[in-house]
Amino acid sequence: MKNRTIVTTDTPVPMEIKPPEQPLHTLSVLVNNQPGVLARIAQVFARRGFNIESLVVSPANDGRFSRMTIGARGDAENLDQIKAQCGKLIDVIHCSDHTEDDVVSKELALVKVAVGPDRRAEALQIGEHFGCKTLDLTPDSLILMVTGDTGKLDAMISMMQDFGLIELVRTGKVVMTRGEGLT
Amino acid sequence: MIAEARDGAQTLLKCLEAGGIEYMFGYSGGAALPIFDALETAGTKIKFVLARHEQGATHMADGYARATGKPAAVLVTSGPGAGNTITGIMTAHMDSIPMIVITGQQVTWMLGKDAFQEADIFGITMPVVKHSYLVKDTDDIPRIAKEAIHIATSGRPGPVLIDMPKNISQGPCNAPLDMPMDLPGYHPEIANVFNQEDVIAIADALNRSQRPLILAGHGAMLAHAGPELKFLAETCQIPVTSTLLGKGIFPESHELSLGMLGMHGTAYANKAVCEADLIMSIGSRFDDRIIGQADKFGRNATIVHIDIDPSEIGKMIRPDLQAIGDAKVILAELNKHVTRLQTQSWLATLNGYKKRFPLGYKKQGGLKMQHVLDVLDTLTKSKAVITTDVGQHQMWAAQFCKTEAPWDWISSGGAGTMGFGFPAAIGAQFGRPGEPVIAVVGDGGFQMTLFELSTAVIHKLPLKILVLNNHYLGMVRQWQELFFDNRKSGVDLEGNPDFVKVAEAYGAKGFQIKRPADIEKILTRALEYNEGPCLINCEVLQEDNVFPMIPAGAALEDMIIEKPKYRMEKPIGST
């Protein structure tokens, strides 16, 4: 309990996780909404040794297409190769890397915390600090929903570690280019 | 408007025919029955050739495409039939060969239930196809057939697979035969739009260079860029080396030709790479067998990469200048901006290397593959279609059989598929009847697909099978000799059949060459025999090594010209 860092939602967060050696990239891939497309994309990543860290797939506003937002780690040169290989797939309409683009980026997490009556108020207070919604409450647990950018979620989760995490589900990041430009 | 009733299979054949498919190589089976029946009922002009194994069928379609530039189709059944095509599809994919592969499949409602001869061929082949389809609606067939041919043949070509469940092929099709394509993510036409500034930058670099070198690859061939390449080389006086698959895009007898470069390329081509101040790759992918140790490749040279596929730029070598697009279009533009270069002293240096390090062999001391191939080249005046298998004979054929015209050299480059050469020759002969087609094979690779002798005999194809028989897997044995203290492991092909008798058993003509003195006489007789296929078994030296050689992963300057006296380190590279 000593040396605790005070964390707020608008200050950068010291992450519990070790700093990654390779930068995290976010790829946005617009694809034909057809069976097998995800397998083709996944194969490109696997073959080039890129580990997919997060993946969100949903229909685009034109239902013929799906939008994939893929978070992956790897060196920039290799990433260029993956982008080019993905772009070659017939089912890929376009593929762009948003690591440095001007995008808004959001993620959602459900966090199940082991917390009884004695520390419940404390946990809920921290949750409130992060703008969490309480989705489930039992005598020995609660489920909090948090949304925001990856750093905020990491911070919230690291705070909850202290109570004991039972389970954690994160959606993975979705991104959208700011302004009128297309993602 | 509605034409006569037709089923999915008939529709498929009509659409493939409309798309320009003339030949279909394959092997029948239960799930493909409706398609085989349609060959009889659809009134199609597509000619079906029954192979003896599905792998053979794919290599035939491959050889046909490499000899003609046009795609052929493969038709097989589901499960093992489809599975047997994998090596052939992979071979075509590695070398950017257009091919349409039709596989029969279980009925749609049984998919995923492990039904008889069900295989997820759509999933299995995913990494080795340019694109693939599992047809779920009979009315999609016209669109899919059109798209498949378009995808296979445009941009960077490649194999496309169409998996046809049996209920789809025998179900009624009401769709018109000509349907629009729906390919929002595929725009090969942009290959004709290049960045003018890129081309000008390349021209400027070229005009400043003193020791330029053109590296011509298969992409130049696929783009039919031979005339533009020749114009560029001759106008600027630039020497040309080619990759294994680029053989023939620039005539190898030309004084500016350096022949093939790379692991077993000519010494002068590799020396040219080491000393050039500008290396311009046209449609090559800087394969590991060409560049050796990547960080030492062309260290002192400006590297120019022209390719239709953006993913090739920087994959192996990061170029200083690049142009993405069709090689023919880009070279035509480049040719407007270049002038004659002062390369006399550079060419003189290279001519010196040609004299100092010629490709050679001793005619004494037994029958040598090199000698046989050298005589073959003389007798055919370098004008035959040569197909090869993979191994020592392939490298010697590349060295000694000069290729003068595009589409005359057919070899499995990227995949290095043994068993390719003979069936590929069958496909090539179908594509180019009346022209001499010679399959140069080793005793190892030939035995992987020799059953296609039936196919060749039935169709009375006058192709020649030159078996360079050293009773070993020679290339592997060479590596074991050089890098593994000559411990022979898994390379002795004892038990080889009498190939002449094998040929005769299938109804083909057999010849035998045992002594150097027989080469010319027997080869002449074989080349004159055109009543059907013939086989020439050459009992060559058992242990001989291909040089020059760059050990895998080593730099080009570490090329060895002859067997070193010292023990060599095991190579860093794989093969």
mmCIF file of N, CA and C in Angstrom, chain A residues 32 35-36 39-40 43 47-48 64-65 77 80-81 84-85 87-93, chain B residues 122-123 126-127 129-132 136 151 156 182-186 309-311 313 315 318:
data_model
loop_
_atom_site.group_PDB
_atom_site.id
_atom_site.type_symbol
_atom_site.label_atom_id
_atom_site.label_comp_id
_atom_site.label_asym_id
_atom_site.label_seq_id
_atom_site.Cartn_x
_atom_site.Cartn_y
_atom_site.Cartn_z
ATOM 1 N N ASN A 32 -14.122 -6.941 -47.666
ATOM 2 C CA ASN A 32 -15.412 -7.500 -48.078
ATOM 3 C C ASN A 32 -16.003 -8.265 -46.908
ATOM 4 N N PRO A 35 -17.266 -14.734 -45.693
ATOM 5 C CA PRO A 35 -16.572 -15.745 -44.888
ATOM 6 C C PRO A 35 -15.137 -15.941 -45.379
ATOM 7 N N GLY A 36 -14.245 -16.190 -44.442
ATOM 8 C CA GLY A 36 -12.863 -16.488 -44.822
ATOM 9 C C GLY A 36 -11.959 -15.277 -44.851
ATOM 10 N N ALA A 39 -9.696 -15.015 -41.805
ATOM 11 C CA ALA A 39 -8.625 -16.019 -41.857
ATOM 12 C C ALA A 39 -7.494 -15.553 -42.774
ATOM 13 N N ARG A 40 -7.850 -14.957 -43.883
ATOM 14 C CA ARG A 40 -6.808 -14.477 -44.805
ATOM 15 C C ARG A 40 -5.952 -13.402 -44.142
ATOM 16 N N GLN A 43 -3.739 -14.791 -41.419
ATOM 17 C CA GLN A 43 -2.602 -15.528 -41.967
ATOM 18 C C GLN A 43 -1.443 -14.602 -42.322
ATOM 19 N N ARG A 47 2.131 -15.181 -40.586
ATOM 20 C CA ARG A 47 3.264 -15.562 -41.419
ATOM 21 C C ARG A 47 4.431 -14.610 -41.231
ATOM 22 N N ARG A 48 4.140 -13.348 -40.950
ATOM 23 C CA ARG A 48 5.217 -12.368 -40.771
ATOM 24 C C ARG A 48 5.600 -12.219 -39.304
ATOM 25 N N ARG A 64 -21.916 -4.242 -47.233
ATOM 26 C CA ARG A 64 -21.104 -5.163 -48.040
ATOM 27 C C ARG A 64 -19.700 -5.296 -47.479
ATOM 28 N N PHE A 65 -19.324 -4.322 -46.656
ATOM 29 C CA PHE A 65 -17.950 -4.307 -46.140
ATOM 30 C C PHE A 65 -17.924 -4.440 -44.618
ATOM 31 N N GLU A 77 9.343 -1.533 -40.235
ATOM 32 C CA GLU A 77 9.632 -2.069 -41.560
ATOM 33 C C GLU A 77 8.756 -3.288 -41.854
ATOM 34 N N ASP A 80 5.228 -2.279 -42.571
ATOM 35 C CA ASP A 80 5.009 -1.859 -43.960
ATOM 36 C C ASP A 80 4.749 -3.077 -44.834
ATOM 37 N N GLN A 81 5.513 -4.128 -44.588
ATOM 38 C CA GLN A 81 5.373 -5.357 -45.355
ATOM 39 C C GLN A 81 3.984 -5.969 -45.117
ATOM 40 N N ALA A 84 1.409 -3.965 -46.931
ATOM 41 C CA ALA A 84 1.451 -4.243 -48.369
ATOM 42 C C ALA A 84 0.845 -5.611 -48.671
ATOM 43 N N GLN A 85 1.156 -6.589 -47.827
ATOM 44 C CA GLN A 85 0.617 -7.942 -48.054
ATOM 45 C C GLN A 85 -0.893 -7.966 -47.849
ATOM 46 N N GLY A 87 -2.863 -5.380 -48.259
ATOM 47 C CA GLY A 87 -3.428 -4.617 -49.363
ATOM 48 C C GLY A 87 -3.558 -5.446 -50.620
ATOM 49 N N LYS A 88 -2.701 -6.477 -50.752
ATOM 50 C CA LYS A 88 -2.728 -7.340 -51.936
ATOM 51 C C LYS A 88 -3.923 -8.286 -51.940
ATOM 52 N N LEU A 89 -4.453 -8.567 -50.769
ATOM 53 C CA LEU A 89 -5.573 -9.507 -50.712
ATOM 54 C C LEU A 89 -6.752 -8.927 -51.491
ATOM 55 N N ILE A 90 -7.373 -9.778 -52.283
ATOM 56 C CA ILE A 90 -8.455 -9.321 -53.152
ATOM 57 C C ILE A 90 -9.618 -8.785 -52.305
ATOM 58 N N ASP A 91 -9.809 -9.369 -51.133
ATOM 59 C CA ASP A 91 -10.940 -8.980 -50.292
ATOM 60 C C ASP A 91 -10.686 -7.712 -49.486
ATOM 61 N N VAL A 92 -9.487 -7.161 -49.565
ATOM 62 C CA VAL A 92 -9.189 -5.953 -48.798
ATOM 63 C C VAL A 92 -9.416 -4.722 -49.672
ATOM 64 N N ILE A 93 -10.266 -3.821 -49.206
ATOM 65 C CA ILE A 93 -10.536 -2.604 -49.975
ATOM 66 C C ILE A 93 -9.415 -1.601 -49.714
ATOM 67 N N PHE B 122 -10.536 -24.851 -49.428
ATOM 68 C CA PHE B 122 -10.558 -23.380 -49.401
ATOM 69 C C PHE B 122 -9.614 -22.890 -48.299
ATOM 70 N N GLY B 123 -9.705 -23.520 -47.133
ATOM 71 C CA GLY B 123 -8.828 -23.135 -46.023
ATOM 72 C C GLY B 123 -7.398 -23.615 -46.219
ATOM 73 N N MET B 126 -5.329 -21.502 -48.698
ATOM 74 C CA MET B 126 -5.352 -20.046 -48.554
ATOM 75 C C MET B 126 -3.980 -19.372 -48.686
ATOM 76 N N PRO B 127 -2.924 -19.921 -48.079
ATOM 77 C CA PRO B 127 -1.635 -19.209 -48.212
ATOM 78 C C PRO B 127 -0.973 -19.346 -49.576
ATOM 79 N N VAL B 129 -2.694 -19.344 -52.739
ATOM 80 C CA VAL B 129 -3.482 -18.892 -53.885
ATOM 81 C C VAL B 129 -3.471 -17.375 -53.930
ATOM 82 N N LYS B 130 -3.723 -16.835 -55.128
ATOM 83 C CA LYS B 130 -3.903 -15.393 -55.210
ATOM 84 C C LYS B 130 -5.289 -15.049 -54.679
ATOM 85 N N HIS B 131 -6.244 -15.918 -54.968
ATOM 86 C CA HIS B 131 -7.574 -15.752 -54.414
ATOM 87 C C HIS B 131 -8.307 -17.083 -54.498
ATOM 88 N N SER B 132 -9.396 -17.224 -53.767
ATOM 89 C CA SER B 132 -10.137 -18.479 -53.816
ATOM 90 C C SER B 132 -11.612 -18.234 -53.540
ATOM 91 N N LYS B 136 -21.365 -20.908 -53.133
ATOM 92 C CA LYS B 136 -22.507 -21.317 -52.307
ATOM 93 C C LYS B 136 -23.837 -21.098 -53.026
ATOM 94 N N ILE B 151 -8.588 -12.219 -62.145
ATOM 95 C CA ILE B 151 -7.619 -12.135 -61.047
ATOM 96 C C ILE B 151 -6.365 -12.946 -61.372
ATOM 97 N N ARG B 156 -0.088 -8.944 -60.853
ATOM 98 C CA ARG B 156 0.882 -10.027 -60.694
ATOM 99 C C ARG B 156 0.090 -11.323 -60.739
ATOM 100 N N ASP B 182 -17.494 -8.088 -59.380
ATOM 101 C CA ASP B 182 -17.677 -7.258 -58.189
ATOM 102 C C ASP B 182 -16.398 -7.355 -57.360
ATOM 103 N N LEU B 183 -15.430 -6.538 -57.711
ATOM 104 C CA LEU B 183 -14.125 -6.622 -57.051
ATOM 105 C C LEU B 183 -13.696 -5.237 -56.558
ATOM 106 N N PRO B 184 -14.347 -4.737 -55.531
ATOM 107 C CA PRO B 184 -14.029 -3.372 -55.088
ATOM 108 C C PRO B 184 -12.605 -3.213 -54.543
ATOM 109 N N GLY B 185 -11.971 -4.328 -54.171
ATOM 110 C CA GLY B 185 -10.636 -4.216 -53.581
ATOM 111 C C GLY B 185 -9.517 -4.581 -54.545
ATOM 112 N N TYR B 186 -9.829 -4.749 -55.831
ATOM 113 C CA TYR B 186 -8.811 -5.227 -56.766
ATOM 114 C C TYR B 186 -8.723 -4.300 -57.963
ATOM 115 N N ASP B 309 4.315 -5.276 -58.004
ATOM 116 C CA ASP B 309 3.753 -5.612 -56.696
ATOM 117 C C ASP B 309 4.397 -4.742 -55.615
ATOM 118 N N PRO B 310 3.657 -3.807 -55.026
ATOM 119 C CA PRO B 310 4.261 -2.908 -54.020
ATOM 120 C C PRO B 310 4.863 -3.667 -52.837
ATOM 121 N N SER B 311 4.357 -4.862 -52.538
ATOM 122 C CA SER B 311 4.881 -5.579 -51.375
ATOM 123 C C SER B 311 6.279 -6.140 -51.638
ATOM 124 N N ILE B 313 8.660 -4.235 -52.924
ATOM 125 C CA ILE B 313 9.599 -3.128 -52.724
ATOM 126 C C ILE B 313 10.016 -3.118 -51.255
ATOM 127 N N LYS B 315 11.022 -5.620 -49.510
ATOM 128 C CA LYS B 315 10.838 -6.892 -48.789
ATOM 129 C C LYS B 315 12.180 -7.537 -48.474
ATOM 130 N N ARG B 318 16.113 -2.849 -49.598
ATOM 131 C CA ARG B 318 15.473 -1.530 -49.652
ATOM 132 C C ARG B 318 16.112 -0.741 -50.793
#
